[in-house]
Structure formats: C-alpha cells, structure tokens
Coordinates of C-alpha atoms and ligand atoms in Angstrom, one line a residue:
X255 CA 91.1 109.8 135.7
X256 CA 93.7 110.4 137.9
X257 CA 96.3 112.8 135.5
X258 CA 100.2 113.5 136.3
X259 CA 100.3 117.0 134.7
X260 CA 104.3 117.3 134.4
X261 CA 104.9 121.1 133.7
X262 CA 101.2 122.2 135.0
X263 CA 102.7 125.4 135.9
X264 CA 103.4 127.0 132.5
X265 CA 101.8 128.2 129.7
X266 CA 100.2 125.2 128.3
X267 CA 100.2 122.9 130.8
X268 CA 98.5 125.4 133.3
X269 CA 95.2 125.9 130.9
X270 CA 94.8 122.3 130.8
X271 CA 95.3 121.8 134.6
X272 CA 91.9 123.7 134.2
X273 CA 90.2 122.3 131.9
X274 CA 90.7 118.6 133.4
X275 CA 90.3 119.4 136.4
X276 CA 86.9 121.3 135.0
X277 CA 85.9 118.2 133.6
X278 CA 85.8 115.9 137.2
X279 CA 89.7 114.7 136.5
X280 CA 92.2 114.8 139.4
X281 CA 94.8 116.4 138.7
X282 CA 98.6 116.3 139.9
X283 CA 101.2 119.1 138.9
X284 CA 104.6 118.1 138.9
X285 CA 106.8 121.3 138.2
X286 CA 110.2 122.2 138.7
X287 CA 109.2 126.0 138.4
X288 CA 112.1 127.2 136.2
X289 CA 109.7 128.9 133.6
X290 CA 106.6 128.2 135.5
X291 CA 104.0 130.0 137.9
X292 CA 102.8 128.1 141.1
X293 CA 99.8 130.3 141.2
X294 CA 98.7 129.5 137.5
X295 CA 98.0 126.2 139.3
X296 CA 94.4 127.0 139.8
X297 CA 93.2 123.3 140.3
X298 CA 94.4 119.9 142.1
X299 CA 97.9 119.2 144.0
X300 CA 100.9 120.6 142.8
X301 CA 104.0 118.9 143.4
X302 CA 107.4 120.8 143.3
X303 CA 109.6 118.2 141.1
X304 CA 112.0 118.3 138.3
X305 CA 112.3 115.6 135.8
X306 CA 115.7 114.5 136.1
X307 CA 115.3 113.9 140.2
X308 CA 114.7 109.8 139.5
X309 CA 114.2 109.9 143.6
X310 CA 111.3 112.8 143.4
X311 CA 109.5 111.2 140.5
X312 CA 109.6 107.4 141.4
X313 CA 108.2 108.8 145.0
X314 CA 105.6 110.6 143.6
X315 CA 104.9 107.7 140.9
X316 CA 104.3 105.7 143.7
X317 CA 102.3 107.7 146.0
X318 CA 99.8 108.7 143.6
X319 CA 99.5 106.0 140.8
X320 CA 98.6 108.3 138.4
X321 CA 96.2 106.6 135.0
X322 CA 98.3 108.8 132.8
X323 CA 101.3 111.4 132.3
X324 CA 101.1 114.6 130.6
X325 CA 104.2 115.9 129.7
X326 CA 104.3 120.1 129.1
X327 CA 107.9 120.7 131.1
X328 CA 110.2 121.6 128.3
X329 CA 112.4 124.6 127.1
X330 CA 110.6 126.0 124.0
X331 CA 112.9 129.1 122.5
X332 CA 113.9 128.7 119.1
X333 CA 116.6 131.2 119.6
X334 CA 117.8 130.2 122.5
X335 CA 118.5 126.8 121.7
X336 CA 120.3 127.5 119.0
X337 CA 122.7 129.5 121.7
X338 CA 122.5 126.6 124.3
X339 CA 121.9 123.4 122.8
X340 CA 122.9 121.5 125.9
X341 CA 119.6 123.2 128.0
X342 CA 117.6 121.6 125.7
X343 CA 118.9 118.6 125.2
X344 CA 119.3 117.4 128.9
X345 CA 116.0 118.9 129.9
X346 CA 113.6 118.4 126.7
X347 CA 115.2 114.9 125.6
X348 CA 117.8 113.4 128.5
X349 CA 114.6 114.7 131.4
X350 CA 112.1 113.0 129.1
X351 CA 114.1 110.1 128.9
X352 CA 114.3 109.8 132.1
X353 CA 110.6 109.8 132.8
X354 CA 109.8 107.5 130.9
X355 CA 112.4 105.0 132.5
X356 CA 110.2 105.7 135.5
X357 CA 107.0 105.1 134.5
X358 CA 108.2 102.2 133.3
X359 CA 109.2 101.0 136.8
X360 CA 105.9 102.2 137.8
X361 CA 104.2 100.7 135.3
X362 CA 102.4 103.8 134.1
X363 CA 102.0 103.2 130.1
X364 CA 99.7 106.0 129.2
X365 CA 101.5 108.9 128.0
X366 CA 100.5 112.5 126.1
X367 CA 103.7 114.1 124.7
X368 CA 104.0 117.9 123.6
X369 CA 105.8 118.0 120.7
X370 CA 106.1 120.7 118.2
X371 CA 105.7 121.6 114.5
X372 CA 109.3 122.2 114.7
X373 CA 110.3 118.6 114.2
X374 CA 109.3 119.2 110.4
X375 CA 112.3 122.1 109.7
X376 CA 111.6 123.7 106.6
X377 CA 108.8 122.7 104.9
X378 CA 108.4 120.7 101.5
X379 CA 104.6 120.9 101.3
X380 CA 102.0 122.9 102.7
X381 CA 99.7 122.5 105.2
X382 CA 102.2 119.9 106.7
X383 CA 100.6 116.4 107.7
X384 CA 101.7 113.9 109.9
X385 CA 103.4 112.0 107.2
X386 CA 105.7 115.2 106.2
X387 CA 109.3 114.7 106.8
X388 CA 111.1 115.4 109.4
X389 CA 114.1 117.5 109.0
X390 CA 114.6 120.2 112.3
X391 CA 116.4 123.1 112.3
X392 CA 117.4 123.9 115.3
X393 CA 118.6 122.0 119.0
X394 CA 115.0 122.8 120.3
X395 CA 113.2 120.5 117.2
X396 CA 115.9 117.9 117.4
X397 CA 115.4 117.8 121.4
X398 CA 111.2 116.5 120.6
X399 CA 111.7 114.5 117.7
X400 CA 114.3 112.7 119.3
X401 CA 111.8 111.9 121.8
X402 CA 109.4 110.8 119.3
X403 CA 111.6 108.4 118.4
X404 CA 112.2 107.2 121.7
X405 CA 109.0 106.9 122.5
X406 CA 108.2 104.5 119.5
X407 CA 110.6 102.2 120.9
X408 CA 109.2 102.7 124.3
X409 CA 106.0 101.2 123.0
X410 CA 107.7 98.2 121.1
X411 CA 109.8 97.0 124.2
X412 CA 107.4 98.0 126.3
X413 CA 103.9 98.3 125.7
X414 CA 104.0 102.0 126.1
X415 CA 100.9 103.7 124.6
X416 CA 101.0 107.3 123.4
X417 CA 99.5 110.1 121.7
X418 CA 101.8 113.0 120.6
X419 CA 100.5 116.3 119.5
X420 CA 102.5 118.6 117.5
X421 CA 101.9 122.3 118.3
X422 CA 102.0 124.9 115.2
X423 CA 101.7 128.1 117.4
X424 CA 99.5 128.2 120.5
X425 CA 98.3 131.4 121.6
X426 CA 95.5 133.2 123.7
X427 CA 94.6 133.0 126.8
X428 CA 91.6 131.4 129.0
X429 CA 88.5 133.6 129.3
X430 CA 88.0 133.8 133.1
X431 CA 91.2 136.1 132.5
X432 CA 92.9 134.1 135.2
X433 CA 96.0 132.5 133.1
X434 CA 98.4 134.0 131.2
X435 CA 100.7 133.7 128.8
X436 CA 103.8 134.9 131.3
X437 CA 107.2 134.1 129.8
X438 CA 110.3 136.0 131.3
X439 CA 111.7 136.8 129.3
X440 CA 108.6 136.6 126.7
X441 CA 109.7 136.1 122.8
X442 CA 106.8 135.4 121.4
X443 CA 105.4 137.2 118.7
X444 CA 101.4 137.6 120.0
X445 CA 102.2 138.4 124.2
X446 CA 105.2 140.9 122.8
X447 CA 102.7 142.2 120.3
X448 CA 100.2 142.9 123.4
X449 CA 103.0 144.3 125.1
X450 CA 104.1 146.9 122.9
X451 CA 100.5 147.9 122.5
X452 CA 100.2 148.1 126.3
X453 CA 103.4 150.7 126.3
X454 CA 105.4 148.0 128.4
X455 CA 108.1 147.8 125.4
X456 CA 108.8 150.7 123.3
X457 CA 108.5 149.2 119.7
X458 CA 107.6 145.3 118.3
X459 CA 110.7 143.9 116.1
X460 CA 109.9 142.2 113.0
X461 CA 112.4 139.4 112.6
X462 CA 113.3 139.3 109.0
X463 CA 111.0 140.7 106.3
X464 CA 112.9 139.1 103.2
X465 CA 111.5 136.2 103.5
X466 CA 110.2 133.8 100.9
X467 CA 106.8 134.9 101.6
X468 CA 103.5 137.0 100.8
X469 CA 104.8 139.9 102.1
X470 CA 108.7 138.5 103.2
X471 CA 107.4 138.0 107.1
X472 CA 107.2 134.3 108.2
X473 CA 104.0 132.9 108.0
X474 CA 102.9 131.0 111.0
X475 CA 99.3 128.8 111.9
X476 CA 97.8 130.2 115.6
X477 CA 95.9 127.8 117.5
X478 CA 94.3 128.7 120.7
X479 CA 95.5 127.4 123.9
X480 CA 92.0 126.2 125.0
X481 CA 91.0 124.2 121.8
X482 CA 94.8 122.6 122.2
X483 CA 93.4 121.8 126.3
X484 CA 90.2 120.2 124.9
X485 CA 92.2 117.8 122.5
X486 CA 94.4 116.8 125.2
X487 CA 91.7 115.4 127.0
X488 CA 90.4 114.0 124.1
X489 CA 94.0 111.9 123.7
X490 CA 94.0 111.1 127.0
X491 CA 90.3 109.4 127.2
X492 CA 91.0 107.7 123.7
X493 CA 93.9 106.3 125.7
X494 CA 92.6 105.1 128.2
X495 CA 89.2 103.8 126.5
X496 CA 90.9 100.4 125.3
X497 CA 94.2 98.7 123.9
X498 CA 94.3 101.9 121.9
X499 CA 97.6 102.1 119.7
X500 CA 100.1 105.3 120.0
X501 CA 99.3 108.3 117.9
X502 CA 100.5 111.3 116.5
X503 CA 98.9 114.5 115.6
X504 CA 99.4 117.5 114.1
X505 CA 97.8 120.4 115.9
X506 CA 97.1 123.8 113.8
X507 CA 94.0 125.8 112.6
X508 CA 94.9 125.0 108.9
X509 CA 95.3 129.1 108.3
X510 CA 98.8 131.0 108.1
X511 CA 99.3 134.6 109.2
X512 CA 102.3 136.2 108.9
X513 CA 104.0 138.7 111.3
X514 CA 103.1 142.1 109.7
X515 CA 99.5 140.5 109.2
X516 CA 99.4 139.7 113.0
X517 CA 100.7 143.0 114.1
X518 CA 97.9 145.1 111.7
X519 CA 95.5 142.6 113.3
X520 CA 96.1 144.1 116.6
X521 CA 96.5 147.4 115.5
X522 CA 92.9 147.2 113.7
X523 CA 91.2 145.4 116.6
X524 CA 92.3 147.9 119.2
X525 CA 92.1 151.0 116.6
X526 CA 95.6 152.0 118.4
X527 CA 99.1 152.6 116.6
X528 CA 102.6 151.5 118.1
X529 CA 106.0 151.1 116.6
X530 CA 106.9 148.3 114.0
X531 CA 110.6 147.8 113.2
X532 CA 112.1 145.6 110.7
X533 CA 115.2 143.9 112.2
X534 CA 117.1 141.1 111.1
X535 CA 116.2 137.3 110.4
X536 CA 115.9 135.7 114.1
X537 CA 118.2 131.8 113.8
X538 CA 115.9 129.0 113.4
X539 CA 113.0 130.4 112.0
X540 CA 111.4 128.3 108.6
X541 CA 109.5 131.0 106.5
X542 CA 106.2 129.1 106.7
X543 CA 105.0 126.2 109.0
X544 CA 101.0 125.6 108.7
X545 CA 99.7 122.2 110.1
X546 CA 96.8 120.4 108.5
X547 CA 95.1 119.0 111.2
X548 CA 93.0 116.5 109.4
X549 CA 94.0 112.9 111.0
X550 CA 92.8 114.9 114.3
X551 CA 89.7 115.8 112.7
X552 CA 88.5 112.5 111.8
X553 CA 90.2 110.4 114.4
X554 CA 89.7 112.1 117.8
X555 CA 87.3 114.5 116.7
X556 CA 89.0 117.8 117.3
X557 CA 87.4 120.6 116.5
X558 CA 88.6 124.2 117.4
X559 CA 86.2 126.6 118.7
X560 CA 87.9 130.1 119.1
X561 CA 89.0 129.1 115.4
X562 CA 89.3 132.8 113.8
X563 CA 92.6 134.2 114.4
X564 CA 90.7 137.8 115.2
X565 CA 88.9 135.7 117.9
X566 CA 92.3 134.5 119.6
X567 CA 93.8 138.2 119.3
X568 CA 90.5 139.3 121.6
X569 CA 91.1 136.6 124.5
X570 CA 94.8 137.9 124.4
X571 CA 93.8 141.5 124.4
X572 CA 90.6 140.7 127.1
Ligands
UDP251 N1 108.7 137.2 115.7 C1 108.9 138.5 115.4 N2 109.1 139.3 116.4 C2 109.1 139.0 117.7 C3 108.8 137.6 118.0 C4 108.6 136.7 117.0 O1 109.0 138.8 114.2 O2 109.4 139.9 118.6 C5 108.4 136.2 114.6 C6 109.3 135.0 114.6 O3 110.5 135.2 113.9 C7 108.4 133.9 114.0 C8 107.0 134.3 114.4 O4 107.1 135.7 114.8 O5 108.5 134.0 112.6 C9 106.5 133.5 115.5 O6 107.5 133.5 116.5 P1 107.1 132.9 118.0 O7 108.4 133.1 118.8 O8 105.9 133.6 118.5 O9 106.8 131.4 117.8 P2 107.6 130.2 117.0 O10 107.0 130.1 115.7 O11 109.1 130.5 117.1 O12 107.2 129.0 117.9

C-alpha cells in the first residue's frame, strides 16, 4: 500500500514510518517539522508540508496518489492548550479540516485518525469504552473530538471511510534504539522520569497528589508505542480489505498506574534514587483515564506485546 504518513516525523508517527515501511508498505512523510525530527524518518520519502498549505497538499495528493492517509501532525500538550487554545484549534481541528477537504478533491477516502483518550474528560466508568461519553476538558480534547465529529459527516456526504484510534498514554521507545521519544520541551511524565534519572533535570514534579485516587496521584493506562504501530497497520489493511465501514477504537493496556507508582517503577528497575517533589495540580488533568480495549481485541485483533508496564519502562531506559 502506498501510505501518506502526515506527521511521520514525531513521536508516533515516526515508529510507524518503521514499522510500515518494515512490512513492504511505501511510505510518504508529510511533516511540517514544528515538533518533529527529519532524521527520525528512517524509512521512505519525506515531504516538508504543513496541513493548512491547500497548494502543498493537493500537489503532493496528486503526485503520489497515496491508498491511504495517516494523520499523527497535531499539538498534544494538555497544559498548553489550556494556555493557547487557538494553536490547537487551527492546527489539530481547522488543519485537519482542511485535509480532508483535499482528499476529497483527490478522492482519497481511506483515512486513520489519532485521536486521544482525552475526548472522554473525566471519567463516569472505568476502564472507558468506546461508547463512554464524551465530555473533554480542555482545548486539546475538544480540538480531536471535534474532528471525530467531522469525520462522521465526511463519511455520510462523502463516502469517507475511517478508523480512529484513541490513545490512553503511549510510551517507550523502538528497540533498535534508533527513535525517540524527543519533545522540546518534553512534559511527559515517562521521558521526564528518564531524564531526571539521567541527571539532565534536577528533580521529577508530581503534579497534584490530592487526587481522588489510590494514593492521590493520577492514574494513567501506558501503551507502548510499537503495539499502538502494529494496530495502525492493522486499521489501515482492514480498510482497505473491502467496503469496510468507519471505526473507532479505544487504544490502552487495560491497567492504570499512577504517577508515584511510575516513578518507584523506575527507581526499582534501575536500583537508583532521584528527587520526587510534590507540586501542584497541572490544568486539565482527569484523576484516572484507563481504556478498555476490547472492541480492538475482538474486531481487528489487537494484541499488545510489550504489555507489562515494567517491560515499557526497560525499552525507555534501553
Ligand atoms: N505528570 C507529572 N509530572 C510531570 C509530567 C506529568 O506528575 O512532570 C503527570 C500528569 O499530571 C498526568 C500524568 O503524569 O497525571 C501523565 O501525564 P503526561 O503528560 O505524561 O500524559 P497525559 O496523560 O497528559 O497525556
């Protein structure tokens, strides 16, 4: 298959560059490089673009003809979209928008979208399904769910097919030690954790410990980044295998940690001591989010491999 992989440069998107490209797929990167890494583009073309550049993308749409769009490029920070909801907005929703007027054009109707557990807000059940309501918190949960909703009437009007994955917390990183995690500035919890440990910062911050909770930390389901590749792949193939409908899936290992649990993880793994401190409550932040990840289970057959959270601390600290 021949795979735009629209933020291929970051985090996420970069690990499944590999992995698809790893399993005989050709593979376009279309990156506009504000949080991304051109050399954590190990695989295939890349393509400098952003997606609000109609021009760029309808060039490239037609150059390449791609069988399907990935869609990674988004502002992810909590925090800093309750600061500067207009980033996230006109990038995450107005850019995707945008896109997907294109494709349109282009008629390229297969589409994987990377949404987040933080369309849910605060939850009313636990582990959250699909079916869960959706009530976010802050600018960056409204900015994906308003695509969501978009995209449903994408598909009605026209014919758009998609499968969205909602991410609880993806961490680790891929074993060849190649990619990483590299977010400048980094704020979350796992690459700050390895940080401190590393003597880069001085002391991890525990933000809020009076939470609702086991221990008053928030409580948060870890996923590694690899096992979230392999189920990309899996969406886009069951896209492409038929006149499949659009999907949505909830992405988690089913297991909740919670920020002191995390940080005496690492400190137990490594056998080394670093300095905790308990600061305030960080905007934004439900107590617990934990995915169940069932209707993935049964329907596309995910199955995580690197499934115990001590497993995904090791590839981080590898
Ligand atoms: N967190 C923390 N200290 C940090 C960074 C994060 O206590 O330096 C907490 C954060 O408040 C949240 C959890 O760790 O409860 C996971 O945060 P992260 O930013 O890694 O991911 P998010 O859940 O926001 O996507």
């Amino acid at each position: 298959m021949k795979l735009f992989i629209i933020g291929g440069a970051g985090y996420i998107g970069s690990h499944i560059v590999k992995l698809a490209y790893e399993n005989g797929h050709e593979v376009i990167t279309l990156d506009n490089l504000s949080t991304g890494h051109k050399d954590s583009v190990l695989y295939g073309k890349f393509e400098y673009c952003d997606i609000q550049d109609s021009n760029r993308l309808n060039e490239l749409f037609k150059n390449y003809n791609p069988d399907a769009v990935m869609h990674f490029s988004a502002y992810s920070i909590v925090g800093e979209s309750t600061i500067d909801p207009y980033k996230y907005y006109y990038n995450n929703t107005v850019g995707t928008l945008n896109l997907l007027k294109i494709m349109i054009d282009n008629d390229c109707k297969n589409f994987i979208f990377s949404s987040t557990a933080a369309v849910f807000g605060n939850p009313e059940y636990i582990p959250i399904d699909e079916t869960h309501p959706k009530n976010p918190i802050n600018p960056y949960g409204k900015s994906k769910l308003m695509v969501e909703q978009m995209l449903e009437d994408f598909d009605s009007a026209h014919g758009l097919k998609y499968v969205v994955f909602r991410y609880f917390n993806a961490a680790g990183h891929d074993k060849s030690g190649k990619l990483a995690e590299r977010h400048d500035p980094e704020t979350h919890l796992l690459p700050l954790v390895i940080q401190t440990l590393n003597g880069q910062r001085e002391s991890i911050s525990i933000y809020g410990s009076d939470y609702d909770t086991k221990d008053g930390t928030c409580i948060r389901d870890y996923i590694h980044v690899n096992d979230l590749a392999q189920v990309h792949l899996q969406g886009v193939e069951y896209l492409l295998s038929g006149d499949n409908g659009s999907k949505v899936y909830n992405l988690g290992s089913g297991n909740g940690f919670s920020v002191k649990e995390i940080i005496e993880k690492v400190k137990g793994i490594t056998g080394k001591d670093f300095k905790v401190i308990e600061d305030e409550r960080r905007e934004g932040d439900p107590a617990v989010l934990i995915a169940s990840s069932k209707r993935a289970k049964k329907e596309l057959g995910f199955s995580p491999k690197i499934d115990k959270i001590d497993d995904i601390i090791r590839t981080l600290i590898n």
